[in-house]
PDB file of C-alpha atoms and ligand atoms in Angstrom:
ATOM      1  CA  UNK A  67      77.116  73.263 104.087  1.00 54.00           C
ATOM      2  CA  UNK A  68      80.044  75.437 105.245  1.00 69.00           C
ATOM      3  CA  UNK A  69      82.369  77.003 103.130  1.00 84.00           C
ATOM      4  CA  UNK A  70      85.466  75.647 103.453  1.00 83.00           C
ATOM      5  CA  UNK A  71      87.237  79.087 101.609  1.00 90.00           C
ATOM      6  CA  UNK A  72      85.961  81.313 104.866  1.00 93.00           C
ATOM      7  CA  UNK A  73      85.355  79.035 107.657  1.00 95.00           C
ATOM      8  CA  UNK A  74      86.008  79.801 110.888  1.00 97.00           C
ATOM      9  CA  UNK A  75      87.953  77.259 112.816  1.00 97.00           C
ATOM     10  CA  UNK A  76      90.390  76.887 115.922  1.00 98.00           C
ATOM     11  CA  UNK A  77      93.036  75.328 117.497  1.00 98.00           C
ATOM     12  CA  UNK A  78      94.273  74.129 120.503  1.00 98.00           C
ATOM     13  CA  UNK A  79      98.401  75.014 121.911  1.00 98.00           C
ATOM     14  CA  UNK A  80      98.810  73.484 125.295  1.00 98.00           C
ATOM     15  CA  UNK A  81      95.534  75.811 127.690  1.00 97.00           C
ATOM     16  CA  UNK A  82      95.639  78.415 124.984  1.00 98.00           C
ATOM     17  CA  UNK A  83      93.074  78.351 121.718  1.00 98.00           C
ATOM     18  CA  UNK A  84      93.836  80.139 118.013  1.00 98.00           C
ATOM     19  CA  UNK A  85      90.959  80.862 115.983  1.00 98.00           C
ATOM     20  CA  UNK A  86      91.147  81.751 112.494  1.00 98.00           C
ATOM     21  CA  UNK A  87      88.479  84.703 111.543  1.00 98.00           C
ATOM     22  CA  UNK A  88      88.921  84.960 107.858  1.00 98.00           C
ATOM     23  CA  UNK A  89      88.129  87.863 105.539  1.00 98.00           C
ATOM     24  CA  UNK A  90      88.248  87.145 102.084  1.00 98.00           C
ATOM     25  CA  UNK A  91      89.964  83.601 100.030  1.00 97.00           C
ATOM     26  CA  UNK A  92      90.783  84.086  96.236  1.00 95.00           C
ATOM     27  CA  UNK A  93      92.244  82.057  93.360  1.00 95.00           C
ATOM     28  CA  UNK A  94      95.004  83.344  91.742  1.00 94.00           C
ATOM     29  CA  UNK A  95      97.873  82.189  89.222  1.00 96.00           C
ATOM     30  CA  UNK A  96     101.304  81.616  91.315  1.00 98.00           C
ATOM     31  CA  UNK A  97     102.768  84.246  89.067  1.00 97.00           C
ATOM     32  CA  UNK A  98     100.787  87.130  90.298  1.00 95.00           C
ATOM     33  CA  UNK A  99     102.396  86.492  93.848  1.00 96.00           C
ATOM     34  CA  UNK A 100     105.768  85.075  92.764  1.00 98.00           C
ATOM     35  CA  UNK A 101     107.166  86.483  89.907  1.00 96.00           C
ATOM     36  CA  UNK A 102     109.760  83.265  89.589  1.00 97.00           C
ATOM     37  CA  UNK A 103     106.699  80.921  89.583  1.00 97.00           C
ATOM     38  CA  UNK A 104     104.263  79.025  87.348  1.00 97.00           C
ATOM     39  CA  UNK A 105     101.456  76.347  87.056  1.00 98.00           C
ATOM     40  CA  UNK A 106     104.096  73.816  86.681  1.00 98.00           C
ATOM     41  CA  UNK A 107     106.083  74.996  89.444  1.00 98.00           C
ATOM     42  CA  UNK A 108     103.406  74.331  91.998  1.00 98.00           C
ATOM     43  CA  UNK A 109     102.381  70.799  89.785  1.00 98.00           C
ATOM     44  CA  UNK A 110     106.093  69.538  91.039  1.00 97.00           C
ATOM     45  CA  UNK A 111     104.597  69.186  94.328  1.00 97.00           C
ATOM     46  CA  UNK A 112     101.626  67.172  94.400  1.00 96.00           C
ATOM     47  CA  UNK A 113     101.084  67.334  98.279  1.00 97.00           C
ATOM     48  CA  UNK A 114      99.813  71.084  97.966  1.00 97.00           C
ATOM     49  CA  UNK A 115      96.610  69.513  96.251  1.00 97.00           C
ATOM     50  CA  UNK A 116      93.671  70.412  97.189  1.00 95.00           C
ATOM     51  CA  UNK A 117      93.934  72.512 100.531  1.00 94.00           C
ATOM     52  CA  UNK A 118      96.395  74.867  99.174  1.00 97.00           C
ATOM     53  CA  UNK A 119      96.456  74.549  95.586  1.00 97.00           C
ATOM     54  CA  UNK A 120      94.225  72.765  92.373  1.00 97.00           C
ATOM     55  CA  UNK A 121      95.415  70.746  90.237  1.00 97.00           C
ATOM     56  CA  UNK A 122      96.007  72.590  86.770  1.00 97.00           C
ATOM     57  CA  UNK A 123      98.937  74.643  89.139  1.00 98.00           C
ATOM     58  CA  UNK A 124      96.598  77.951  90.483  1.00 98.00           C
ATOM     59  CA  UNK A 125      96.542  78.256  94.079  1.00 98.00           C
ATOM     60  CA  UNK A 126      94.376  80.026  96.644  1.00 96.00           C
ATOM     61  CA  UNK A 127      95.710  83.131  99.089  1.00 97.00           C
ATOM     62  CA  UNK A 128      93.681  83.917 102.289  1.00 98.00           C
ATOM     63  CA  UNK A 129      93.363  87.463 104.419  1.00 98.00           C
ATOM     64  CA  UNK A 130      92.467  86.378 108.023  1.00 98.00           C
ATOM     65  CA  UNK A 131      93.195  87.015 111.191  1.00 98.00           C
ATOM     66  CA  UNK A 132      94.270  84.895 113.813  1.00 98.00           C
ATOM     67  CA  UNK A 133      92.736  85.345 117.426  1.00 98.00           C
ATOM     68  CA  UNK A 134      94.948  83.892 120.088  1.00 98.00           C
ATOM     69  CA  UNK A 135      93.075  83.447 123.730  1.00 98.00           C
ATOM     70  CA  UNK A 136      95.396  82.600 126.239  1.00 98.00           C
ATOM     71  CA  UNK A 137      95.384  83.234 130.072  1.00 97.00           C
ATOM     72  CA  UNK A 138      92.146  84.579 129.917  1.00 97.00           C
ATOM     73  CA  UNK A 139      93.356  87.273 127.137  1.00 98.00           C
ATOM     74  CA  UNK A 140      92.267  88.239 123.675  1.00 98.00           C
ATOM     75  CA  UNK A 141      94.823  88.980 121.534  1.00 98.00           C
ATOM     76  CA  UNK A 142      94.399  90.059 117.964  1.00 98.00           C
ATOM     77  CA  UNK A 143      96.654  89.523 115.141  1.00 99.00           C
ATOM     78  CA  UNK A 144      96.933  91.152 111.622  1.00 98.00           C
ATOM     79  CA  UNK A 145      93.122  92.391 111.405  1.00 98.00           C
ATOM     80  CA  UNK A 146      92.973  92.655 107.836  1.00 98.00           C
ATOM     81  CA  UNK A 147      92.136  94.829 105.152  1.00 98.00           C
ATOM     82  CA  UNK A 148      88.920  96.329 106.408  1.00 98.00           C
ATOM     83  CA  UNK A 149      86.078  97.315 104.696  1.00 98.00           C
ATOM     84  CA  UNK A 150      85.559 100.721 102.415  1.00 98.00           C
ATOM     85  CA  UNK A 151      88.823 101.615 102.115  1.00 97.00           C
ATOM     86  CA  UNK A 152      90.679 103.296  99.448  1.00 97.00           C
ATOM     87  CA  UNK A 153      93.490 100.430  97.831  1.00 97.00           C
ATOM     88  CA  UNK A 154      95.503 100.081  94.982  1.00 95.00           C
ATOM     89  CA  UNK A 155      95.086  97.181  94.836  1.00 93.00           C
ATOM     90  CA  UNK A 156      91.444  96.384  93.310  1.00 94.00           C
ATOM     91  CA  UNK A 157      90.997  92.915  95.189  1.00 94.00           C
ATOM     92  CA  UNK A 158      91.134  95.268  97.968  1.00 96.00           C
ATOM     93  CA  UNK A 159      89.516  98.182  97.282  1.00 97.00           C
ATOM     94  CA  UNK A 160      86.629  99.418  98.470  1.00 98.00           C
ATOM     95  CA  UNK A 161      85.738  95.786 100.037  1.00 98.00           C
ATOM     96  CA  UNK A 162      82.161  94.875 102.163  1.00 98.00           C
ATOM     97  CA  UNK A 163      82.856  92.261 103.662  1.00 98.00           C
ATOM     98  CA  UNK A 164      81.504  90.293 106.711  1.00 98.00           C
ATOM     99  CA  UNK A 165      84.458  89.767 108.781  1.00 98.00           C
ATOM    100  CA  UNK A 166      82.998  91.899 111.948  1.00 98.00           C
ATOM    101  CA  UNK A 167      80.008  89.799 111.789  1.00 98.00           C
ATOM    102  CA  UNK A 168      82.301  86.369 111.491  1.00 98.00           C
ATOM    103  CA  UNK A 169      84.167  87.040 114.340  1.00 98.00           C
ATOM    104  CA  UNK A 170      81.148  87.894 116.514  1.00 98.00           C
ATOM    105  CA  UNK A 171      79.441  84.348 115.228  1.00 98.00           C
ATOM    106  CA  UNK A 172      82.918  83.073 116.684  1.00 98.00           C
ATOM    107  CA  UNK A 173      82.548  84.412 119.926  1.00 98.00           C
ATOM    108  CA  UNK A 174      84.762  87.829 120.244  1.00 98.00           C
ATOM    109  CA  UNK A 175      83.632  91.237 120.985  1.00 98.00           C
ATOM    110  CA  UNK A 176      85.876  94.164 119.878  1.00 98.00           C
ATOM    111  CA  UNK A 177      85.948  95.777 122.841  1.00 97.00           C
ATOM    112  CA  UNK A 178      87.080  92.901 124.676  1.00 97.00           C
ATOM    113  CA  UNK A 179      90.283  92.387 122.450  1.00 98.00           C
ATOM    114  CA  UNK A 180      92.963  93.757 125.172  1.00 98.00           C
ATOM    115  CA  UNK A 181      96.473  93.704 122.494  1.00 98.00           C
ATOM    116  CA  UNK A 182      96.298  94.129 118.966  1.00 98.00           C
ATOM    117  CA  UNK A 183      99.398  92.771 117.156  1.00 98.00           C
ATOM    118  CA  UNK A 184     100.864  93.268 113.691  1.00 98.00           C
ATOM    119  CA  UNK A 185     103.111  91.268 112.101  1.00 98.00           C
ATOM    120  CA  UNK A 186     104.039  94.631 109.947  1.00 98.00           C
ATOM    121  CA  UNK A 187     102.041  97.315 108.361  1.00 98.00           C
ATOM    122  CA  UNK A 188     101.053  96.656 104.958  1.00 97.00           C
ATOM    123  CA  UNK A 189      97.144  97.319 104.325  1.00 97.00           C
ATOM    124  CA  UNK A 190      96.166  93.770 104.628  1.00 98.00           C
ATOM    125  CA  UNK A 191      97.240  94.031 108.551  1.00 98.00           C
ATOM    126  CA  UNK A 192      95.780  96.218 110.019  1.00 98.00           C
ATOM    127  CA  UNK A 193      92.274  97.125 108.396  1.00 98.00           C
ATOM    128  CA  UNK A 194      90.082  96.478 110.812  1.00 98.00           C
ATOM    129  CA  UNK A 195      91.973  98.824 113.432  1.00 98.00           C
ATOM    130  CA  UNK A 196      89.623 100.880 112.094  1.00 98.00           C
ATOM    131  CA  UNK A 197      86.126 101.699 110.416  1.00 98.00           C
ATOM    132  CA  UNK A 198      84.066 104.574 109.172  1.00 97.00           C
ATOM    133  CA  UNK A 199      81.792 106.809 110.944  1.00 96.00           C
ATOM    134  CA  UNK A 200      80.563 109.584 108.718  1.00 94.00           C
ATOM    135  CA  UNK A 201      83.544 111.156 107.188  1.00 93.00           C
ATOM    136  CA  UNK A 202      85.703 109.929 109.912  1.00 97.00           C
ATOM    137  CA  UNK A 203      88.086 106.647 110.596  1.00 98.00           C
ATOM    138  CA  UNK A 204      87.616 105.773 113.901  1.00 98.00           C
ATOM    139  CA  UNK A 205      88.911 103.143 116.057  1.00 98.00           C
ATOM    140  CA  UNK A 206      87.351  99.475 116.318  1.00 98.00           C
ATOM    141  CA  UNK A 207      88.765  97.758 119.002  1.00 98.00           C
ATOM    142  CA  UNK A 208      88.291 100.357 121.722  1.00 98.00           C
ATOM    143  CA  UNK A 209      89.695  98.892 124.449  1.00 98.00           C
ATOM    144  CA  UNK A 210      92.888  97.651 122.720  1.00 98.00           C
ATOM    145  CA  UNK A 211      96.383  98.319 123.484  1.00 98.00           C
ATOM    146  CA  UNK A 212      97.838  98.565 119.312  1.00 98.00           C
ATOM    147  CA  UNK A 213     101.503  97.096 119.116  1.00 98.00           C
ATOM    148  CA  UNK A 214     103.932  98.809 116.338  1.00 98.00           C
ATOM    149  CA  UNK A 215     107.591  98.299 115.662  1.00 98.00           C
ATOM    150  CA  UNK A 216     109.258 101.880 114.761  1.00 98.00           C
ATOM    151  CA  UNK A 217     110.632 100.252 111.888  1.00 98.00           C
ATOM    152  CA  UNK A 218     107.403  99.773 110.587  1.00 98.00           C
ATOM    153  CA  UNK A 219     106.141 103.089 111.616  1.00 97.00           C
ATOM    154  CA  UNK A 220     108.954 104.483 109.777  1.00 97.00           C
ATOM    155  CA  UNK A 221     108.260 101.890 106.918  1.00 97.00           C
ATOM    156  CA  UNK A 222     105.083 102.351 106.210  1.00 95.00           C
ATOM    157  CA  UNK A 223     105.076 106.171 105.475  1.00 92.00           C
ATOM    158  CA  UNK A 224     107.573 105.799 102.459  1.00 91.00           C
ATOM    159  CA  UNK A 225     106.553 102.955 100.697  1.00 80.00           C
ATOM    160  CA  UNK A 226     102.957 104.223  99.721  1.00 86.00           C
ATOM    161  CA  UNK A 227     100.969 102.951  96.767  1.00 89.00           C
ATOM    162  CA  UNK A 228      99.086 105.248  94.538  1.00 90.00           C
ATOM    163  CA  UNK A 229      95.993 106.700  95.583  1.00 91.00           C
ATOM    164  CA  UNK A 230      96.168 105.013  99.349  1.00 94.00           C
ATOM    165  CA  UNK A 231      97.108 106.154 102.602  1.00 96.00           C
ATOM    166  CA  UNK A 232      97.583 103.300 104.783  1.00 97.00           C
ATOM    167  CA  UNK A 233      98.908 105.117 107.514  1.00 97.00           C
ATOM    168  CA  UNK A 234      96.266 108.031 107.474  1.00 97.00           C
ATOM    169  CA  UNK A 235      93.455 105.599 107.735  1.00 98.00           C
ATOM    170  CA  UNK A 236      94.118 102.895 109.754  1.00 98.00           C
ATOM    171  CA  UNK A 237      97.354 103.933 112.008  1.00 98.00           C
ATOM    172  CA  UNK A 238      96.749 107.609 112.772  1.00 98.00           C
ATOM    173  CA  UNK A 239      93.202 107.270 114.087  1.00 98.00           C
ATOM    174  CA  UNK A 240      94.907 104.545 117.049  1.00 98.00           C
ATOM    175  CA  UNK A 241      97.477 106.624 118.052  1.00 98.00           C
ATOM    176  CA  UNK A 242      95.524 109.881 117.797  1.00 98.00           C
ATOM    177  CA  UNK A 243      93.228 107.577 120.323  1.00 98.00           C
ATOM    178  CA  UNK A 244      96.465 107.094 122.436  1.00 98.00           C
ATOM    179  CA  UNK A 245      95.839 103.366 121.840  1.00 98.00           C
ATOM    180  CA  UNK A 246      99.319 102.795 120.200  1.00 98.00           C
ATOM    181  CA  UNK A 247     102.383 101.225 121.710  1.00 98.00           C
ATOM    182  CA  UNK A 248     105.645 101.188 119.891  1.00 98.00           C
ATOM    183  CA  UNK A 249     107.677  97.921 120.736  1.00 98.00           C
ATOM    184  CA  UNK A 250     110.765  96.176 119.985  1.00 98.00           C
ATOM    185  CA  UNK A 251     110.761  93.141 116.935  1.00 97.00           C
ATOM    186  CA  UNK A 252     111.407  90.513 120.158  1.00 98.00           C
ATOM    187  CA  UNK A 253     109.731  91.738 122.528  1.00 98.00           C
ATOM    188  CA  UNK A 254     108.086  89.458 125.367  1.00 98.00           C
ATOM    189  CA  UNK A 255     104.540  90.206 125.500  1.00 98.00           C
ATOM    190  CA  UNK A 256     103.877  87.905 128.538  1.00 97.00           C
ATOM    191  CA  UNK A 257     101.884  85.103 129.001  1.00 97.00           C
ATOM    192  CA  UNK A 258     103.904  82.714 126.829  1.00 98.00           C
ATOM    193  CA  UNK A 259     103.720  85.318 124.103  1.00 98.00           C
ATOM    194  CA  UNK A 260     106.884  86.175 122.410  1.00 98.00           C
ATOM    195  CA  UNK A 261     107.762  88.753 119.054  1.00 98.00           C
ATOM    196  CA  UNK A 262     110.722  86.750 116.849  1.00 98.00           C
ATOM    197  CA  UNK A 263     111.918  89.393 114.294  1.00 98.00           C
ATOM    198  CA  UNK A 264     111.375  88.311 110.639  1.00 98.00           C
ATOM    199  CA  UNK A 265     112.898  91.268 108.739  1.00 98.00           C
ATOM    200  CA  UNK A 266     112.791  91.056 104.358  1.00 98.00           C
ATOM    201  CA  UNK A 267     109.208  91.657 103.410  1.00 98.00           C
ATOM    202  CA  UNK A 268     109.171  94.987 105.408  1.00 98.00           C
ATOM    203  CA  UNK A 269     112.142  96.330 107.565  1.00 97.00           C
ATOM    204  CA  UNK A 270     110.497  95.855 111.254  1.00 98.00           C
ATOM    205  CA  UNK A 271     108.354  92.009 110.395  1.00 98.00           C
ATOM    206  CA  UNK A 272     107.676  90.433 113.786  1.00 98.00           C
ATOM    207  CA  UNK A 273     106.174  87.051 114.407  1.00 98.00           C
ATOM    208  CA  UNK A 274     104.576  85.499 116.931  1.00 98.00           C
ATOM    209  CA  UNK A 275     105.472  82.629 119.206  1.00 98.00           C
ATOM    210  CA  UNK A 276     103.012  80.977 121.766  1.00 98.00           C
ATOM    211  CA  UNK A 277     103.963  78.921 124.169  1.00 98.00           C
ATOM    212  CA  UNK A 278     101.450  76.957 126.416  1.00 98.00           C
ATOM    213  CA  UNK A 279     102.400  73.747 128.791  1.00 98.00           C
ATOM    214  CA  UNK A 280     105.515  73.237 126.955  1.00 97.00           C
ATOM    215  CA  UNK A 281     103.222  73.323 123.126  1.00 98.00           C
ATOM    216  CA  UNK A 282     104.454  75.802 120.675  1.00 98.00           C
ATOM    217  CA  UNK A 283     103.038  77.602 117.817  1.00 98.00           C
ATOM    218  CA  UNK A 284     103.869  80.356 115.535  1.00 98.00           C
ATOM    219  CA  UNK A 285     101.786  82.597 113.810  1.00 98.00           C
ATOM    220  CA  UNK A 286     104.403  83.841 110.925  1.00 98.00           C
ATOM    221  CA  UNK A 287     103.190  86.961 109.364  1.00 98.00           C
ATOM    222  CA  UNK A 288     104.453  87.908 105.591  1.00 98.00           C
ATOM    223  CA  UNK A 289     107.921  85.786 106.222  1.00 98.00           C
ATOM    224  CA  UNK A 290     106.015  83.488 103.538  1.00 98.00           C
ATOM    225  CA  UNK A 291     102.862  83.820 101.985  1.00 98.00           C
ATOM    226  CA  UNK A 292     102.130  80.665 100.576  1.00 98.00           C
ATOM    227  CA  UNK A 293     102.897  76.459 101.699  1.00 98.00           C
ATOM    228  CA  UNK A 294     104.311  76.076  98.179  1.00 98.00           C
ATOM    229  CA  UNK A 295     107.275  77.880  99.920  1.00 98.00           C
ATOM    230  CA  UNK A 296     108.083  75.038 101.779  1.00 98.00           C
ATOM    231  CA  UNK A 297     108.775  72.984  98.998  1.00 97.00           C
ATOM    232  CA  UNK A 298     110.428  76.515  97.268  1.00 97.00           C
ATOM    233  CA  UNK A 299     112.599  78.149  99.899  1.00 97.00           C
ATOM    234  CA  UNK A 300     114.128  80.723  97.546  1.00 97.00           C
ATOM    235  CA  UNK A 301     110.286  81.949  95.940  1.00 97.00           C
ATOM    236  CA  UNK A 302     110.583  85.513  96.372  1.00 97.00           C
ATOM    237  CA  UNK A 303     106.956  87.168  97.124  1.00 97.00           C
ATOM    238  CA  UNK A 304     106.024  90.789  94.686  1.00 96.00           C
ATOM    239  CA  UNK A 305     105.873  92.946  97.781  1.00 95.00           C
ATOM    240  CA  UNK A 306     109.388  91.017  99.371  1.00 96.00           C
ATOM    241  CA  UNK A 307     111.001  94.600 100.136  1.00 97.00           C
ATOM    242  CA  UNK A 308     114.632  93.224 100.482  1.00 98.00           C
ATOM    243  CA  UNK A 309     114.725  89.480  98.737  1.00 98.00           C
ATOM    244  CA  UNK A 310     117.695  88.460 100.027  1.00 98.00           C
ATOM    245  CA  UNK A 311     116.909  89.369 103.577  1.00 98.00           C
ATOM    246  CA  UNK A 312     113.817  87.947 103.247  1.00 98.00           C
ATOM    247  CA  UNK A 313     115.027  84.845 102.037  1.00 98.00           C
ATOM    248  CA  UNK A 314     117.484  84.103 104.314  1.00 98.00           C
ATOM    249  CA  UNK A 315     114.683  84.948 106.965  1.00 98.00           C
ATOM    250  CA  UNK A 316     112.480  82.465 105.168  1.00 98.00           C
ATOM    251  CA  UNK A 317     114.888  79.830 105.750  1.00 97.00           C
ATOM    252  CA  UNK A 318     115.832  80.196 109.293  1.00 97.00           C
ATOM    253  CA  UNK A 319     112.533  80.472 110.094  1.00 98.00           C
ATOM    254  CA  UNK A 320     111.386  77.126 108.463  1.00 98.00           C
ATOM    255  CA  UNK A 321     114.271  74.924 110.129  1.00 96.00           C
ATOM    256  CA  UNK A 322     112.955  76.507 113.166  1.00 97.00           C
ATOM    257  CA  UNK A 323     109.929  75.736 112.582  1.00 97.00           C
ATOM    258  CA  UNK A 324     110.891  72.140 111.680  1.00 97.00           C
ATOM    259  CA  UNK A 325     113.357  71.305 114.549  1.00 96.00           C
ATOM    260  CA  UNK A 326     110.341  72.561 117.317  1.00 96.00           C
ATOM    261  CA  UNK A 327     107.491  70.728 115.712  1.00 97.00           C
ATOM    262  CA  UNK A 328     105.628  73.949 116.455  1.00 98.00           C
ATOM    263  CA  UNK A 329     101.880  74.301 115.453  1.00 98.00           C
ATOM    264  CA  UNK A 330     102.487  76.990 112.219  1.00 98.00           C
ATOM    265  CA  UNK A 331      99.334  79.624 111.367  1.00 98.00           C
ATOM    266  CA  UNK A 332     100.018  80.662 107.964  1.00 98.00           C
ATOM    267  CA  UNK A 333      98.969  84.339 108.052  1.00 98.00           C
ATOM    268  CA  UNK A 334      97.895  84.188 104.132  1.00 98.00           C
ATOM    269  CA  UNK A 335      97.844  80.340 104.272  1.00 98.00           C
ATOM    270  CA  UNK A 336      94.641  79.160 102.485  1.00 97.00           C
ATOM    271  CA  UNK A 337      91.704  76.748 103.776  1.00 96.00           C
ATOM    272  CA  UNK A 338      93.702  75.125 105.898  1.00 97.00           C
ATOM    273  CA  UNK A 339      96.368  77.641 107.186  1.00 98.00           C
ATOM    274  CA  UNK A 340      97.727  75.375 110.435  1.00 98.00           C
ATOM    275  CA  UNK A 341      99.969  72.510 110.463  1.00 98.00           C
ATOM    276  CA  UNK A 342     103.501  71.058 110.995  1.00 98.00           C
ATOM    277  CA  UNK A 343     106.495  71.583 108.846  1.00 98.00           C
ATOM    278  CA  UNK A 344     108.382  68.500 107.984  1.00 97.00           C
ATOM    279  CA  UNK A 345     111.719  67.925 106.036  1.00 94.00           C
ATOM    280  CA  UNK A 346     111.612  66.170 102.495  1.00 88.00           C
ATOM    281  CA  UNK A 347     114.760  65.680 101.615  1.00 84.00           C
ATOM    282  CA  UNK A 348     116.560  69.053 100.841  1.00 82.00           C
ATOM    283  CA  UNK A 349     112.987  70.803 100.921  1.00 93.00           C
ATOM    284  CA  UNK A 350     110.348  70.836 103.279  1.00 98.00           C
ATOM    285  CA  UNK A 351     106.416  69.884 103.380  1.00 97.00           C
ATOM    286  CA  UNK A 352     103.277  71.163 104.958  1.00 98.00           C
ATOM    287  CA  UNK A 353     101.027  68.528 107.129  1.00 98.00           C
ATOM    288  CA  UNK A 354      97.604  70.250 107.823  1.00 97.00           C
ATOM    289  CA  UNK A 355      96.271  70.239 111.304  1.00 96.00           C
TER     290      UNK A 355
HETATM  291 ZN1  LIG B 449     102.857  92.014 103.623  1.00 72.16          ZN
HETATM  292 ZN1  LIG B 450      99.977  90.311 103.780  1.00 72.16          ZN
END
């Protein structure tokens, strides 16, 4: 039987496909990922049981990455937290993981990924950029164009974590490589591909909009982390950089998301991360696809 926590699955926008390749799914309480949650909190909303939550109030969080094909491209987004690395984190430290393997099962081959896209820089987003040969981090997705926002760049070499270095092991290998392009938060990346800036979480957050024969979808990045935000706007997440920012990002972005109908990929969603965002009421709800 598959597992459910790490399965692979894909979906369908208009001519273009979205796979999920996932990493790694955990159980956590809310409170370790919003500080102004609880059990009970999540218990309130009933619909979040079982794809996203269980029923004593714990809920699940998810590193994948989301693998959109469209007009005969590969493009990667967010690849993860990538295996032997050095994180503060210990749920992310040191990992050995199969996620290479998984997304050859699913059909991709690194070097023919042709844009590599990141919502923002924190270490769950771009681990996979690279891996380790000998004593060296060297690139994985050789034949990738790497797409940064300066603000991120910028970002991402202050706000370091004890004992990591992000940006020395998974950023500095690509653009040593000269496989790094620095772009703007809204930038059109062709083909029905579009950046929408998301800014709160980190300074420079992009996210992603497909468009294919008039069917949207939107892969969000860190903007939320978790469906029990649609029901709690306001939920501020631990690594939320500026709250307020982020929160007032949070909310544009879900009446966006609501008046389009768009197809949503939650970037840390869990076990089911796609569906449709519909209003209940003052809040909103989650409808898995
Ligand atoms: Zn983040
Ligand atoms: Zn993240």
């Amino acid at each position: 039987m598959t597992d459910a926590r790490v399965e692979t699955r894909s979906w369908k926008v208009g001519a273009a496909t979205i796979t999920s390749v996932v990493e790694d799914q955990s159980e956590l309480p809310p409170g370790l990922l919003f500080p102004d949650a609880g059990e009970e909190m999540v218990q309130r909303h009933p619909w979040l049981v079982p794809d996203w939550a269980d029923a004593a109030g714990g809920i699940s969080l998810r590193t994948q990455a989301f693998v959109v094909e469209i007009e005969g491209r590969t493009v990667l987004v967010d690849p993860c937290v990538g295996n032997g690395k050095v994180r503060w984190l210990p749920m992310w430290n040191d990992l050995d993981l199969p996620f290479l393997e998984r997304f050859a099962d699913a059909g991709f081959s690194p070097a023919a990924v042709e844009l590599v896209l990141h919502t923002h820089l924190h270490a769950d987003h771009v681990g996979w950029d690279t891996h380790r040969e000998g004593e060296r981090w060297v690139p994985t997705f050789t034949g990738a164009r790497h797409l940064y926002t300066q603000a991120e760049l910028d970002f991402v070499r202050t706000a370091v974590l004890p004992g990591e270095d992000v940006y020395g092991d998974s950023i500095a290998p690509i653009i040593d490589a000269g496989l790094a392009d620095v772009i703007e938060p809204d930038a059109d990346l062709g083909s029905g591909l579009r950046l929408e800036s998301s800014p709160g979480h980190t300074p420079g957050h992009a996210s992603l909009w497909i468009e294919s024969n008039s069917e949207h979808a939107l892969i969000t990045g860190d903007f939320m982390h978790h469906p029990l935000q649609f029901a709690e706007p306001q939920l501020a997440e631990i690594a939320d950089a500026d709250v307020e920012v982020a929160r007032s990002t949070r909310l544009r972005m879900i009446r966006e998301m609501a008046r389009t109908g768009a197809l949503v990929l939650g970037t840390h969603f869990p076990s089911r991360p796609a569906g449709r965002v519909v209003a209940d009421g003052e809040r909103w709800r989650f409808v898995a696809e």
